[in-house]
PDB file of C-alpha atoms in Angstrom:
ATOM      1  CA  UNK A   4     -22.756 -25.161   5.792  1.00 45.00           C
ATOM      2  CA  UNK A   5     -22.751 -28.771   4.826  1.00 42.00           C
ATOM      3  CA  UNK A   6     -21.929 -29.658   1.286  1.00 40.00           C
ATOM      4  CA  UNK A   7     -20.229 -32.695  -0.251  1.00 42.00           C
ATOM      5  CA  UNK A   8     -16.606 -32.086  -1.461  1.00 38.00           C
ATOM      6  CA  UNK A   9     -17.508 -33.038  -5.011  1.00 40.00           C
ATOM      7  CA  UNK A  10     -20.463 -30.529  -5.062  1.00 48.00           C
ATOM      8  CA  UNK A  11     -18.283 -27.878  -3.431  1.00 40.00           C
ATOM      9  CA  UNK A  12     -15.507 -28.250  -6.123  1.00 40.00           C
ATOM     10  CA  UNK A  13     -17.988 -28.400  -8.959  1.00 44.00           C
ATOM     11  CA  UNK A  14     -20.220 -25.493  -8.141  1.00 56.00           C
ATOM     12  CA  UNK A  15     -18.719 -22.939  -5.749  1.00 50.00           C
ATOM     13  CA  UNK A  16     -16.725 -21.154  -8.451  1.00 48.00           C
ATOM     14  CA  UNK A  17     -19.933 -19.417  -9.619  1.00 51.00           C
ATOM     15  CA  UNK A  18     -20.269 -17.858  -6.151  1.00 58.00           C
ATOM     16  CA  UNK A  19     -16.851 -16.270  -6.181  1.00 60.00           C
ATOM     17  CA  UNK A  20     -14.598 -18.690  -4.154  1.00 50.00           C
ATOM     18  CA  UNK A  21     -11.161 -17.323  -4.671  1.00 40.00           C
ATOM     19  CA  UNK A  22     -12.373 -15.181  -7.548  1.00 40.00           C
ATOM     20  CA  UNK A  23     -10.171 -12.339  -8.786  1.00 38.00           C
ATOM     21  CA  UNK A  24     -11.300 -11.161 -12.186  1.00 38.00           C
ATOM     22  CA  UNK A  25     -10.190  -8.098 -14.157  1.00 39.00           C
ATOM     23  CA  UNK A  26     -12.585  -6.329 -16.458  1.00 36.00           C
ATOM     24  CA  UNK A  27     -10.119  -6.777 -19.300  1.00 35.00           C
ATOM     25  CA  UNK A  28     -10.497 -10.551 -18.985  1.00 38.00           C
ATOM     26  CA  UNK A  29     -14.306 -10.308 -19.232  1.00 44.00           C
ATOM     27  CA  UNK A  30     -16.076 -12.459 -21.850  1.00 46.00           C
ATOM     28  CA  UNK A  31     -17.088 -10.861 -25.128  1.00 48.00           C
ATOM     29  CA  UNK A  32     -20.804 -10.242 -25.861  1.00 51.00           C
ATOM     30  CA  UNK A  33     -22.972 -11.546 -28.652  1.00 54.00           C
ATOM     31  CA  UNK A  34     -24.365  -8.909 -31.030  1.00 64.00           C
ATOM     32  CA  UNK A  35     -27.633  -8.881 -29.063  1.00 79.00           C
ATOM     33  CA  UNK A  36     -27.503  -7.070 -25.669  1.00 90.00           C
ATOM     34  CA  UNK A  37     -27.760  -9.041 -22.472  1.00 97.00           C
ATOM     35  CA  UNK A  38     -31.316  -8.502 -21.202  1.00 98.00           C
ATOM     36  CA  UNK A  39     -31.662  -7.519 -17.581  1.00 98.00           C
ATOM     37  CA  UNK A  40     -34.809  -7.980 -15.559  1.00 98.00           C
ATOM     38  CA  UNK A  41     -35.507  -6.174 -12.303  1.00 98.00           C
ATOM     39  CA  UNK A  42     -37.600  -7.700  -9.566  1.00 98.00           C
ATOM     40  CA  UNK A  43     -38.824  -4.940  -7.197  1.00 97.00           C
ATOM     41  CA  UNK A  44     -39.464  -1.275  -7.941  1.00 96.00           C
ATOM     42  CA  UNK A  45     -39.703  -0.249  -4.318  1.00 94.00           C
ATOM     43  CA  UNK A  46     -36.152   1.077  -4.070  1.00 94.00           C
ATOM     44  CA  UNK A  47     -34.238   3.924  -5.727  1.00 95.00           C
ATOM     45  CA  UNK A  48     -31.553   1.403  -6.650  1.00 97.00           C
ATOM     46  CA  UNK A  49     -33.753   0.034  -9.418  1.00 97.00           C
ATOM     47  CA  UNK A  50     -33.955   3.422 -11.055  1.00 98.00           C
ATOM     48  CA  UNK A  51     -30.234   4.136 -10.559  1.00 97.00           C
ATOM     49  CA  UNK A  52     -29.151   0.884 -12.175  1.00 98.00           C
ATOM     50  CA  UNK A  53     -31.607   1.329 -15.086  1.00 98.00           C
ATOM     51  CA  UNK A  54     -30.219   4.785 -15.842  1.00 98.00           C
ATOM     52  CA  UNK A  55     -26.659   3.445 -15.933  1.00 98.00           C
ATOM     53  CA  UNK A  56     -27.414   0.391 -18.186  1.00 98.00           C
ATOM     54  CA  UNK A  57     -29.921   2.068 -20.460  1.00 98.00           C
ATOM     55  CA  UNK A  58     -28.047   5.397 -21.004  1.00 96.00           C
ATOM     56  CA  UNK A  59     -28.068   6.607 -24.570  1.00 93.00           C
ATOM     57  CA  UNK A  60     -24.271   6.649 -24.511  1.00 92.00           C
ATOM     58  CA  UNK A  61     -23.429   4.175 -21.694  1.00 93.00           C
ATOM     59  CA  UNK A  62     -19.936   3.894 -20.232  1.00 94.00           C
ATOM     60  CA  UNK A  63     -17.797   1.078 -21.628  1.00 95.00           C
ATOM     61  CA  UNK A  64     -18.524  -1.195 -18.696  1.00 96.00           C
ATOM     62  CA  UNK A  65     -22.264  -1.028 -19.339  1.00 97.00           C
ATOM     63  CA  UNK A  66     -22.198  -1.550 -23.135  1.00 96.00           C
ATOM     64  CA  UNK A  67     -23.962  -4.731 -24.208  1.00 96.00           C
ATOM     65  CA  UNK A  68     -26.571  -4.628 -21.407  1.00 98.00           C
ATOM     66  CA  UNK A  69     -30.157  -3.305 -21.299  1.00 98.00           C
ATOM     67  CA  UNK A  70     -32.775  -3.359 -18.576  1.00 98.00           C
ATOM     68  CA  UNK A  71     -35.849  -4.588 -20.544  1.00 98.00           C
ATOM     69  CA  UNK A  72     -38.382  -5.696 -18.002  1.00 98.00           C
ATOM     70  CA  UNK A  73     -39.311  -4.993 -14.404  1.00 98.00           C
ATOM     71  CA  UNK A  74     -41.779  -6.584 -11.916  1.00 98.00           C
ATOM     72  CA  UNK A  75     -42.854  -3.828  -9.442  1.00 96.00           C
ATOM     73  CA  UNK A  76     -43.416  -5.754  -6.213  1.00 92.00           C
ATOM     74  CA  UNK A  77     -41.862  -5.681  -3.786  1.00 82.00           C
ATOM     75  CA  UNK A  78     -43.225  -5.406  -0.383  1.00 78.00           C
ATOM     76  CA  UNK A  79     -46.973  -4.964   0.018  1.00 80.00           C
ATOM     77  CA  UNK A  80     -46.520  -4.453   3.832  1.00 83.00           C
ATOM     78  CA  UNK A  81     -43.783  -1.969   4.437  1.00 88.00           C
ATOM     79  CA  UNK A  82     -45.377   1.396   3.672  1.00 85.00           C
ATOM     80  CA  UNK A  83     -42.061   3.225   3.015  1.00 82.00           C
ATOM     81  CA  UNK A  84     -41.485   0.763   0.210  1.00 83.00           C
ATOM     82  CA  UNK A  85     -44.981   0.446  -1.163  1.00 87.00           C
ATOM     83  CA  UNK A  86     -45.423   4.195  -1.537  1.00 91.00           C
ATOM     84  CA  UNK A  87     -42.445   4.425  -3.890  1.00 92.00           C
ATOM     85  CA  UNK A  88     -43.622   1.908  -6.454  1.00 94.00           C
ATOM     86  CA  UNK A  89     -45.959   4.043  -8.665  1.00 95.00           C
ATOM     87  CA  UNK A  90     -43.307   6.785  -9.065  1.00 96.00           C
ATOM     88  CA  UNK A  91     -40.571   4.335  -9.905  1.00 97.00           C
ATOM     89  CA  UNK A  92     -42.704   2.518 -12.431  1.00 97.00           C
ATOM     90  CA  UNK A  93     -43.068   5.745 -14.388  1.00 98.00           C
ATOM     91  CA  UNK A  94     -39.381   6.474 -14.091  1.00 98.00           C
ATOM     92  CA  UNK A  95     -38.178   3.189 -15.524  1.00 98.00           C
ATOM     93  CA  UNK A  96     -40.774   3.315 -18.249  1.00 98.00           C
ATOM     94  CA  UNK A  97     -39.203   6.511 -19.439  1.00 97.00           C
ATOM     95  CA  UNK A  98     -35.997   4.442 -19.951  1.00 98.00           C
ATOM     96  CA  UNK A  99     -37.824   1.909 -22.122  1.00 97.00           C
ATOM     97  CA  UNK A 100     -38.526  -0.702 -19.507  1.00 98.00           C
ATOM     98  CA  UNK A 101     -41.617  -2.969 -19.845  1.00 98.00           C
ATOM     99  CA  UNK A 102     -43.599  -3.653 -16.681  1.00 98.00           C
ATOM    100  CA  UNK A 103     -44.216  -7.385 -16.197  1.00 98.00           C
ATOM    101  CA  UNK A 104     -47.310  -8.762 -14.485  1.00 97.00           C
ATOM    102  CA  UNK A 105     -45.423 -11.528 -12.628  1.00 98.00           C
ATOM    103  CA  UNK A 106     -41.921 -12.710 -11.899  1.00 98.00           C
ATOM    104  CA  UNK A 107     -42.563 -15.740 -14.128  1.00 98.00           C
ATOM    105  CA  UNK A 108     -43.456 -13.404 -17.005  1.00 98.00           C
ATOM    106  CA  UNK A 109     -40.285 -11.318 -16.476  1.00 98.00           C
ATOM    107  CA  UNK A 110     -38.029 -14.406 -16.325  1.00 98.00           C
ATOM    108  CA  UNK A 111     -39.269 -15.453 -19.816  1.00 98.00           C
ATOM    109  CA  UNK A 112     -38.062 -12.162 -21.204  1.00 97.00           C
ATOM    110  CA  UNK A 113     -34.575 -11.766 -19.623  1.00 98.00           C
ATOM    111  CA  UNK A 114     -31.161 -13.295 -19.376  1.00 98.00           C
ATOM    112  CA  UNK A 115     -29.987 -12.015 -15.980  1.00 98.00           C
ATOM    113  CA  UNK A 116     -31.729 -10.642 -12.919  1.00 98.00           C
ATOM    114  CA  UNK A 117     -31.384  -7.790 -10.448  1.00 98.00           C
ATOM    115  CA  UNK A 118     -33.368  -8.847  -7.378  1.00 98.00           C
ATOM    116  CA  UNK A 119     -34.011  -5.394  -5.897  1.00 97.00           C
ATOM    117  CA  UNK A 120     -37.057  -5.926  -3.670  1.00 96.00           C
ATOM    118  CA  UNK A 121     -36.483  -3.812  -0.581  1.00 94.00           C
ATOM    119  CA  UNK A 122     -38.170  -6.337   1.700  1.00 95.00           C
ATOM    120  CA  UNK A 123     -35.741  -9.120   2.499  1.00 96.00           C
ATOM    121  CA  UNK A 124     -38.479 -11.358   3.891  1.00 96.00           C
ATOM    122  CA  UNK A 125     -39.450 -12.042   0.207  1.00 96.00           C
ATOM    123  CA  UNK A 126     -36.022 -12.797  -1.147  1.00 98.00           C
ATOM    124  CA  UNK A 127     -35.908 -16.536  -0.548  1.00 98.00           C
ATOM    125  CA  UNK A 128     -39.173 -17.129  -2.323  1.00 97.00           C
ATOM    126  CA  UNK A 129     -38.265 -14.764  -5.184  1.00 98.00           C
ATOM    127  CA  UNK A 130     -34.716 -16.143  -5.500  1.00 98.00           C
ATOM    128  CA  UNK A 131     -36.048 -19.671  -5.831  1.00 98.00           C
ATOM    129  CA  UNK A 132     -38.067 -18.687  -8.911  1.00 98.00           C
ATOM    130  CA  UNK A 133     -34.881 -17.209 -10.418  1.00 98.00           C
ATOM    131  CA  UNK A 134     -32.907 -20.300  -9.595  1.00 98.00           C
ATOM    132  CA  UNK A 135     -35.575 -22.509 -11.244  1.00 98.00           C
ATOM    133  CA  UNK A 136     -35.279 -20.376 -14.412  1.00 98.00           C
ATOM    134  CA  UNK A 137     -31.470 -20.828 -14.339  1.00 98.00           C
ATOM    135  CA  UNK A 138     -30.692 -17.052 -14.385  1.00 98.00           C
ATOM    136  CA  UNK A 139     -27.638 -15.459 -12.796  1.00 98.00           C
ATOM    137  CA  UNK A 140     -28.759 -13.015 -10.136  1.00 98.00           C
ATOM    138  CA  UNK A 141     -27.539 -10.034  -8.172  1.00 98.00           C
ATOM    139  CA  UNK A 142     -29.432  -9.776  -4.822  1.00 98.00           C
ATOM    140  CA  UNK A 143     -29.470  -6.323  -3.383  1.00 98.00           C
ATOM    141  CA  UNK A 144     -29.222  -5.706   0.323  1.00 96.00           C
ATOM    142  CA  UNK A 145     -30.303  -7.337   2.419  1.00 97.00           C
ATOM    143  CA  UNK A 146     -29.789 -10.884   1.020  1.00 98.00           C
ATOM    144  CA  UNK A 147     -32.651 -11.867   3.334  1.00 98.00           C
ATOM    145  CA  UNK A 148     -34.326 -10.676   6.578  1.00 97.00           C
ATOM    146  CA  UNK A 149     -32.745 -13.289   8.814  1.00 97.00           C
ATOM    147  CA  UNK A 150     -29.534 -15.316   8.739  1.00 98.00           C
ATOM    148  CA  UNK A 151     -31.205 -18.719   8.168  1.00 98.00           C
ATOM    149  CA  UNK A 152     -32.776 -17.463   4.994  1.00 98.00           C
ATOM    150  CA  UNK A 153     -29.516 -15.985   3.791  1.00 98.00           C
ATOM    151  CA  UNK A 154     -27.821 -19.366   4.293  1.00 98.00           C
ATOM    152  CA  UNK A 155     -30.603 -21.162   2.490  1.00 98.00           C
ATOM    153  CA  UNK A 156     -30.327 -18.883  -0.516  1.00 98.00           C
ATOM    154  CA  UNK A 157     -26.585 -19.670  -0.882  1.00 98.00           C
ATOM    155  CA  UNK A 158     -27.116 -23.335  -0.251  1.00 98.00           C
ATOM    156  CA  UNK A 159     -29.775 -23.580  -2.892  1.00 98.00           C
ATOM    157  CA  UNK A 160     -27.807 -21.547  -5.355  1.00 98.00           C
ATOM    158  CA  UNK A 161     -24.801 -23.823  -4.990  1.00 97.00           C
ATOM    159  CA  UNK A 162     -27.063 -26.897  -5.266  1.00 97.00           C
ATOM    160  CA  UNK A 163     -28.575 -25.493  -8.557  1.00 97.00           C
ATOM    161  CA  UNK A 164     -25.247 -24.130  -9.879  1.00 97.00           C
ATOM    162  CA  UNK A 165     -26.709 -20.620 -10.170  1.00 98.00           C
ATOM    163  CA  UNK A 166     -24.238 -17.624 -10.006  1.00 98.00           C
ATOM    164  CA  UNK A 167     -25.233 -15.245  -7.195  1.00 98.00           C
ATOM    165  CA  UNK A 168     -23.652 -11.933  -6.057  1.00 98.00           C
ATOM    166  CA  UNK A 169     -24.685  -9.643  -3.275  1.00 98.00           C
ATOM    167  CA  UNK A 170     -23.083  -6.465  -1.917  1.00 98.00           C
ATOM    168  CA  UNK A 171     -23.897  -3.006  -0.639  1.00 97.00           C
ATOM    169  CA  UNK A 172     -22.750  -0.185  -2.913  1.00 97.00           C
ATOM    170  CA  UNK A 173     -20.557   1.008   0.042  1.00 97.00           C
ATOM    171  CA  UNK A 174     -18.178  -1.807  -0.652  1.00 97.00           C
ATOM    172  CA  UNK A 175     -17.177  -0.035  -3.878  1.00 96.00           C
ATOM    173  CA  UNK A 176     -16.787   3.542  -2.704  1.00 95.00           C
ATOM    174  CA  UNK A 177     -13.408   4.835  -3.893  1.00 95.00           C
ATOM    175  CA  UNK A 178     -11.459   4.885  -0.640  1.00 97.00           C
ATOM    176  CA  UNK A 179     -12.953   1.609   0.587  1.00 97.00           C
ATOM    177  CA  UNK A 180     -11.974  -0.030  -2.655  1.00 95.00           C
ATOM    178  CA  UNK A 181      -8.512   1.549  -2.490  1.00 96.00           C
ATOM    179  CA  UNK A 182      -7.878  -0.090   0.908  1.00 97.00           C
ATOM    180  CA  UNK A 183      -9.242  -3.507  -0.107  1.00 96.00           C
ATOM    181  CA  UNK A 184      -7.849  -3.733  -3.632  1.00 94.00           C
ATOM    182  CA  UNK A 185      -5.092  -1.175  -4.084  1.00 95.00           C
ATOM    183  CA  UNK A 186      -3.046  -1.639  -0.949  1.00 95.00           C
ATOM    184  CA  UNK A 187      -3.647   2.083  -0.133  1.00 97.00           C
ATOM    185  CA  UNK A 188      -2.564   1.960   3.531  1.00 98.00           C
ATOM    186  CA  UNK A 189      -0.459  -1.180   3.694  1.00 98.00           C
ATOM    187  CA  UNK A 190      -1.544  -4.002   5.989  1.00 98.00           C
ATOM    188  CA  UNK A 191      -4.908  -3.160   7.600  1.00 98.00           C
ATOM    189  CA  UNK A 192      -4.653  -2.931  11.384  1.00 98.00           C
ATOM    190  CA  UNK A 193      -8.263  -1.981  12.141  1.00 98.00           C
ATOM    191  CA  UNK A 194     -11.340  -0.097  11.079  1.00 98.00           C
ATOM    192  CA  UNK A 195     -14.096   2.079  12.567  1.00 98.00           C
ATOM    193  CA  UNK A 196     -17.078   2.212  10.248  1.00 98.00           C
ATOM    194  CA  UNK A 197     -20.429   4.023  10.481  1.00 98.00           C
ATOM    195  CA  UNK A 198     -23.761   4.410   8.664  1.00 98.00           C
ATOM    196  CA  UNK A 199     -27.398   4.961   9.336  1.00 97.00           C
ATOM    197  CA  UNK A 200     -29.026   2.043  11.112  1.00 98.00           C
ATOM    198  CA  UNK A 201     -32.777   2.457  10.960  1.00 96.00           C
ATOM    199  CA  UNK A 202     -34.618  -0.765  11.829  1.00 96.00           C
ATOM    200  CA  UNK A 203     -37.632  -2.552  10.396  1.00 95.00           C
ATOM    201  CA  UNK A 204     -39.508  -4.978  12.772  1.00 95.00           C
ATOM    202  CA  UNK A 205     -39.649  -7.780  10.186  1.00 95.00           C
ATOM    203  CA  UNK A 206     -35.871  -7.834   9.805  1.00 97.00           C
ATOM    204  CA  UNK A 207     -32.930  -8.622  12.087  1.00 97.00           C
ATOM    205  CA  UNK A 208     -31.991  -5.110  13.306  1.00 98.00           C
ATOM    206  CA  UNK A 209     -28.805  -4.319  11.288  1.00 98.00           C
ATOM    207  CA  UNK A 210     -29.959  -6.193   8.177  1.00 98.00           C
ATOM    208  CA  UNK A 211     -32.380  -3.415   7.236  1.00 97.00           C
ATOM    209  CA  UNK A 212     -29.943  -0.497   6.984  1.00 96.00           C
ATOM    210  CA  UNK A 213     -26.896  -1.146   9.099  1.00 98.00           C
ATOM    211  CA  UNK A 214     -25.735  -3.521   6.441  1.00 98.00           C
ATOM    212  CA  UNK A 215     -24.131  -0.586   4.665  1.00 98.00           C
ATOM    213  CA  UNK A 216     -21.704   0.287   7.390  1.00 98.00           C
ATOM    214  CA  UNK A 217     -21.046  -3.311   8.282  1.00 98.00           C
ATOM    215  CA  UNK A 218     -20.187  -3.949   4.670  1.00 98.00           C
ATOM    216  CA  UNK A 219     -17.668  -1.096   4.827  1.00 98.00           C
ATOM    217  CA  UNK A 220     -16.123  -2.749   7.900  1.00 98.00           C
ATOM    218  CA  UNK A 221     -15.745  -6.127   6.261  1.00 98.00           C
ATOM    219  CA  UNK A 222     -14.586  -4.675   2.963  1.00 98.00           C
ATOM    220  CA  UNK A 223     -11.721  -3.119   4.837  1.00 98.00           C
ATOM    221  CA  UNK A 224     -11.029  -5.843   7.416  1.00 98.00           C
ATOM    222  CA  UNK A 225     -11.747  -8.914   5.278  1.00 98.00           C
ATOM    223  CA  UNK A 226     -13.348 -12.074   6.748  1.00 97.00           C
ATOM    224  CA  UNK A 227     -12.237 -13.721   9.991  1.00 98.00           C
ATOM    225  CA  UNK A 228     -14.342 -12.150  12.696  1.00 98.00           C
ATOM    226  CA  UNK A 229     -14.601 -14.516  15.628  1.00 98.00           C
ATOM    227  CA  UNK A 230     -16.814 -12.693  18.194  1.00 98.00           C
ATOM    228  CA  UNK A 231     -19.102  -9.728  18.493  1.00 98.00           C
ATOM    229  CA  UNK A 232     -20.387  -7.409  21.284  1.00 98.00           C
ATOM    230  CA  UNK A 233     -23.083  -4.778  20.853  1.00 98.00           C
ATOM    231  CA  UNK A 234     -23.935  -1.769  22.993  1.00 98.00           C
ATOM    232  CA  UNK A 235     -27.408  -0.460  22.077  1.00 96.00           C
ATOM    233  CA  UNK A 236     -29.675   2.435  22.784  1.00 96.00           C
ATOM    234  CA  UNK A 237     -32.702   3.768  20.950  1.00 95.00           C
ATOM    235  CA  UNK A 238     -30.616   6.178  18.987  1.00 96.00           C
ATOM    236  CA  UNK A 239     -27.343   4.328  18.315  1.00 97.00           C
ATOM    237  CA  UNK A 240     -25.626   0.958  18.217  1.00 98.00           C
ATOM    238  CA  UNK A 241     -21.955   0.297  18.718  1.00 98.00           C
ATOM    239  CA  UNK A 242     -20.727  -3.161  17.607  1.00 98.00           C
ATOM    240  CA  UNK A 243     -17.243  -4.368  18.341  1.00 98.00           C
ATOM    241  CA  UNK A 244     -15.839  -7.299  16.418  1.00 98.00           C
ATOM    242  CA  UNK A 245     -12.696  -9.244  17.293  1.00 98.00           C
ATOM    243  CA  UNK A 246     -10.914 -10.882  14.435  1.00 98.00           C
ATOM    244  CA  UNK A 247      -9.035 -14.189  14.638  1.00 98.00           C
ATOM    245  CA  UNK A 248      -5.688 -12.489  14.093  1.00 98.00           C
ATOM    246  CA  UNK A 249      -6.237 -10.080  17.072  1.00 98.00           C
ATOM    247  CA  UNK A 250      -7.422  -7.059  15.122  1.00 98.00           C
ATOM    248  CA  UNK A 251     -10.512  -5.142  16.235  1.00 98.00           C
ATOM    249  CA  UNK A 252     -13.115  -3.485  14.077  1.00 98.00           C
ATOM    250  CA  UNK A 253     -16.105  -1.430  15.100  1.00 98.00           C
ATOM    251  CA  UNK A 254     -19.432  -0.405  13.505  1.00 98.00           C
ATOM    252  CA  UNK A 255     -21.459   2.592  14.750  1.00 98.00           C
ATOM    253  CA  UNK A 256     -25.050   2.575  13.540  1.00 98.00           C
ATOM    254  CA  UNK A 257     -26.994   5.870  13.943  1.00 97.00           C
ATOM    255  CA  UNK A 258     -30.723   6.473  14.030  1.00 96.00           C
ATOM    256  CA  UNK A 259     -30.521  10.281  14.261  1.00 94.00           C
ATOM    257  CA  UNK A 260     -28.263  13.032  13.082  1.00 92.00           C
ATOM    258  CA  UNK A 261     -26.886  13.395   9.551  1.00 91.00           C
ATOM    259  CA  UNK A 262     -27.637  10.506   7.112  1.00 91.00           C
ATOM    260  CA  UNK A 263     -24.011   9.680   6.223  1.00 95.00           C
ATOM    261  CA  UNK A 264     -21.650   6.786   5.535  1.00 97.00           C
ATOM    262  CA  UNK A 265     -17.907   6.346   6.173  1.00 97.00           C
ATOM    263  CA  UNK A 266     -15.248   5.561   8.742  1.00 98.00           C
ATOM    264  CA  UNK A 267     -11.555   5.366   9.196  1.00 98.00           C
ATOM    265  CA  UNK A 268      -9.252   2.550   8.090  1.00 98.00           C
ATOM    266  CA  UNK A 269      -5.986   2.175  10.080  1.00 98.00           C
ATOM    267  CA  UNK A 270      -2.932   0.614   8.348  1.00 98.00           C
ATOM    268  CA  UNK A 271       0.780   0.102   8.676  1.00 98.00           C
ATOM    269  CA  UNK A 272       1.410   2.825   6.118  1.00 98.00           C
ATOM    270  CA  UNK A 273      -1.267   5.374   7.161  1.00 98.00           C
ATOM    271  CA  UNK A 274      -4.851   5.952   8.032  1.00 98.00           C
ATOM    272  CA  UNK A 275      -7.642   6.820   5.547  1.00 98.00           C
ATOM    273  CA  UNK A 276     -11.059   8.434   5.679  1.00 97.00           C
ATOM    274  CA  UNK A 277     -13.529   6.065   4.023  1.00 97.00           C
ATOM    275  CA  UNK A 278     -16.318   8.472   3.008  1.00 86.00           C
ATOM    276  CA  UNK A 279     -18.346   9.926   1.635  1.00 88.00           C
ATOM    277  CA  UNK A 280     -20.892   7.946  -0.339  1.00 92.00           C
ATOM    278  CA  UNK A 281     -20.230   8.509  -4.021  1.00 91.00           C
ATOM    279  CA  UNK A 282     -23.097   6.745  -5.835  1.00 94.00           C
ATOM    280  CA  UNK A 283     -23.973   3.385  -7.306  1.00 96.00           C
ATOM    281  CA  UNK A 284     -21.715   3.290 -10.375  1.00 97.00           C
ATOM    282  CA  UNK A 285     -18.905   1.358  -8.657  1.00 96.00           C
ATOM    283  CA  UNK A 286     -21.350  -1.435  -7.676  1.00 98.00           C
ATOM    284  CA  UNK A 287     -23.033  -1.372 -11.070  1.00 98.00           C
ATOM    285  CA  UNK A 288     -19.704  -1.957 -12.779  1.00 97.00           C
ATOM    286  CA  UNK A 289     -19.111  -5.029 -10.574  1.00 98.00           C
ATOM    287  CA  UNK A 290     -22.601  -6.287 -11.386  1.00 98.00           C
ATOM    288  CA  UNK A 291     -21.904  -5.977 -15.116  1.00 98.00           C
ATOM    289  CA  UNK A 292     -18.643  -7.824 -14.714  1.00 97.00           C
ATOM    290  CA  UNK A 293     -20.493 -10.499 -12.774  1.00 98.00           C
ATOM    291  CA  UNK A 294     -23.010 -10.881 -15.533  1.00 98.00           C
ATOM    292  CA  UNK A 295     -20.281 -11.304 -18.057  1.00 96.00           C
ATOM    293  CA  UNK A 296     -18.129 -13.750 -16.169  1.00 97.00           C
ATOM    294  CA  UNK A 297     -20.760 -15.530 -14.045  1.00 97.00           C
ATOM    295  CA  UNK A 298     -18.210 -15.263 -11.111  1.00 97.00           C
ATOM    296  CA  UNK A 299     -19.107 -13.228  -8.011  1.00 98.00           C
ATOM    297  CA  UNK A 300     -16.452 -10.688  -7.040  1.00 97.00           C
ATOM    298  CA  UNK A 301     -17.207 -11.369  -3.398  1.00 97.00           C
ATOM    299  CA  UNK A 302     -16.614 -14.843  -1.959  1.00 97.00           C
ATOM    300  CA  UNK A 303     -20.014 -16.091  -0.758  1.00 97.00           C
ATOM    301  CA  UNK A 304     -18.390 -17.115   2.532  1.00 97.00           C
ATOM    302  CA  UNK A 305     -17.485 -13.480   3.262  1.00 98.00           C
ATOM    303  CA  UNK A 306     -21.089 -12.483   2.538  1.00 98.00           C
ATOM    304  CA  UNK A 307     -22.329 -15.165   4.944  1.00 98.00           C
ATOM    305  CA  UNK A 308     -19.912 -13.883   7.621  1.00 98.00           C
ATOM    306  CA  UNK A 309     -21.212 -10.339   7.251  1.00 98.00           C
ATOM    307  CA  UNK A 310     -24.764 -11.564   8.021  1.00 98.00           C
ATOM    308  CA  UNK A 311     -23.494 -13.840  10.806  1.00 98.00           C
ATOM    309  CA  UNK A 312     -21.874 -10.764  12.328  1.00 98.00           C
ATOM    310  CA  UNK A 313     -25.084  -8.838  12.316  1.00 98.00           C
ATOM    311  CA  UNK A 314     -27.026 -11.868  13.652  1.00 98.00           C
ATOM    312  CA  UNK A 315     -24.517 -12.184  16.448  1.00 98.00           C
ATOM    313  CA  UNK A 316     -24.829  -8.531  17.203  1.00 98.00           C
ATOM    314  CA  UNK A 317     -28.621  -9.039  17.638  1.00 98.00           C
ATOM    315  CA  UNK A 318     -27.983 -11.891  20.045  1.00 98.00           C
ATOM    316  CA  UNK A 319     -25.478  -9.800  21.912  1.00 98.00           C
ATOM    317  CA  UNK A 320     -28.117  -7.084  22.288  1.00 98.00           C
ATOM    318  CA  UNK A 321     -30.586  -9.597  23.721  1.00 97.00           C
ATOM    319  CA  UNK A 322     -27.896 -10.696  26.189  1.00 98.00           C
ATOM    320  CA  UNK A 323     -27.266  -7.219  27.409  1.00 97.00           C
ATOM    321  CA  UNK A 324     -24.069  -6.675  25.448  1.00 97.00           C
ATOM    322  CA  UNK A 325     -22.421 -10.074  26.095  1.00 98.00           C
ATOM    323  CA  UNK A 326     -19.740 -11.310  23.785  1.00 98.00           C
ATOM    324  CA  UNK A 327     -21.152 -13.720  21.193  1.00 98.00           C
ATOM    325  CA  UNK A 328     -19.234 -16.072  18.991  1.00 97.00           C
ATOM    326  CA  UNK A 329     -19.698 -15.324  15.242  1.00 95.00           C
ATOM    327  CA  UNK A 330     -20.491 -18.546  13.335  1.00 92.00           C
ATOM    328  CA  UNK A 331     -21.477 -19.249   9.746  1.00 89.00           C
TER     329      UNK A 331
END
């Protein structure tokens, strides 16, 4: 990525460069709640987040927020997404959410945005509207459908000075978080992660669903992957990453069997099972803190590396499993 040093120093703080923020240090709210808008009601995440933020007696981390408006679309092409929209419209309405007729209408009514559209091909166009309105935004997985668009989103966010955060909920599962942030197993020596990896033709293979397991891998290993190799069959992918310090991490993406998420982290003081999936609350708490502080809890360079890893895995597949350098 090519940015001037002055622009880098001035603007990258909002994207989480070196950010380490405790909830206790979060900024206080005004008397009025922070108004959240949702773009995209074609994913269950939209309903899950609405229930957490709009609960009658919300947990402390969610006090001072309210989802007030949602724009339903969303993909009009991916049937598995389109079919969900009518039902999710009715569910969020039950929680007091108004349905907007356009993204522009929604942006006039809200302070911050959850970009939840399931179809990553739409994210760059939608994110640009949010950036123009100067609203902080959480972008749900995938950031975009291809690496070039992921990079453009972050470049344009930095250029506009707009806080952006993206992560899979799997980053904040209890044992994954314990390895990354609580020194649960000492120094991490390696990780084997797994998740479902269904594909969608409009997206780079692992961006569509494999992102969850890849995010587990990077949450445990941290950034620094230098090369990737992928062995692929119609039913499974095995992706091996080599880190600059000599460690090796793997991702197994499954397209049959039990729909599950997890893995094993290996450390100097023990090994730890990383599953199972335990919901969206951990991620929602990080989103709330992000909206308070305007600082992403994940360095944007690590997010870019996650997508570069998956893009390199796609190239490795096309090259018959050859080792591919991972570049951001």
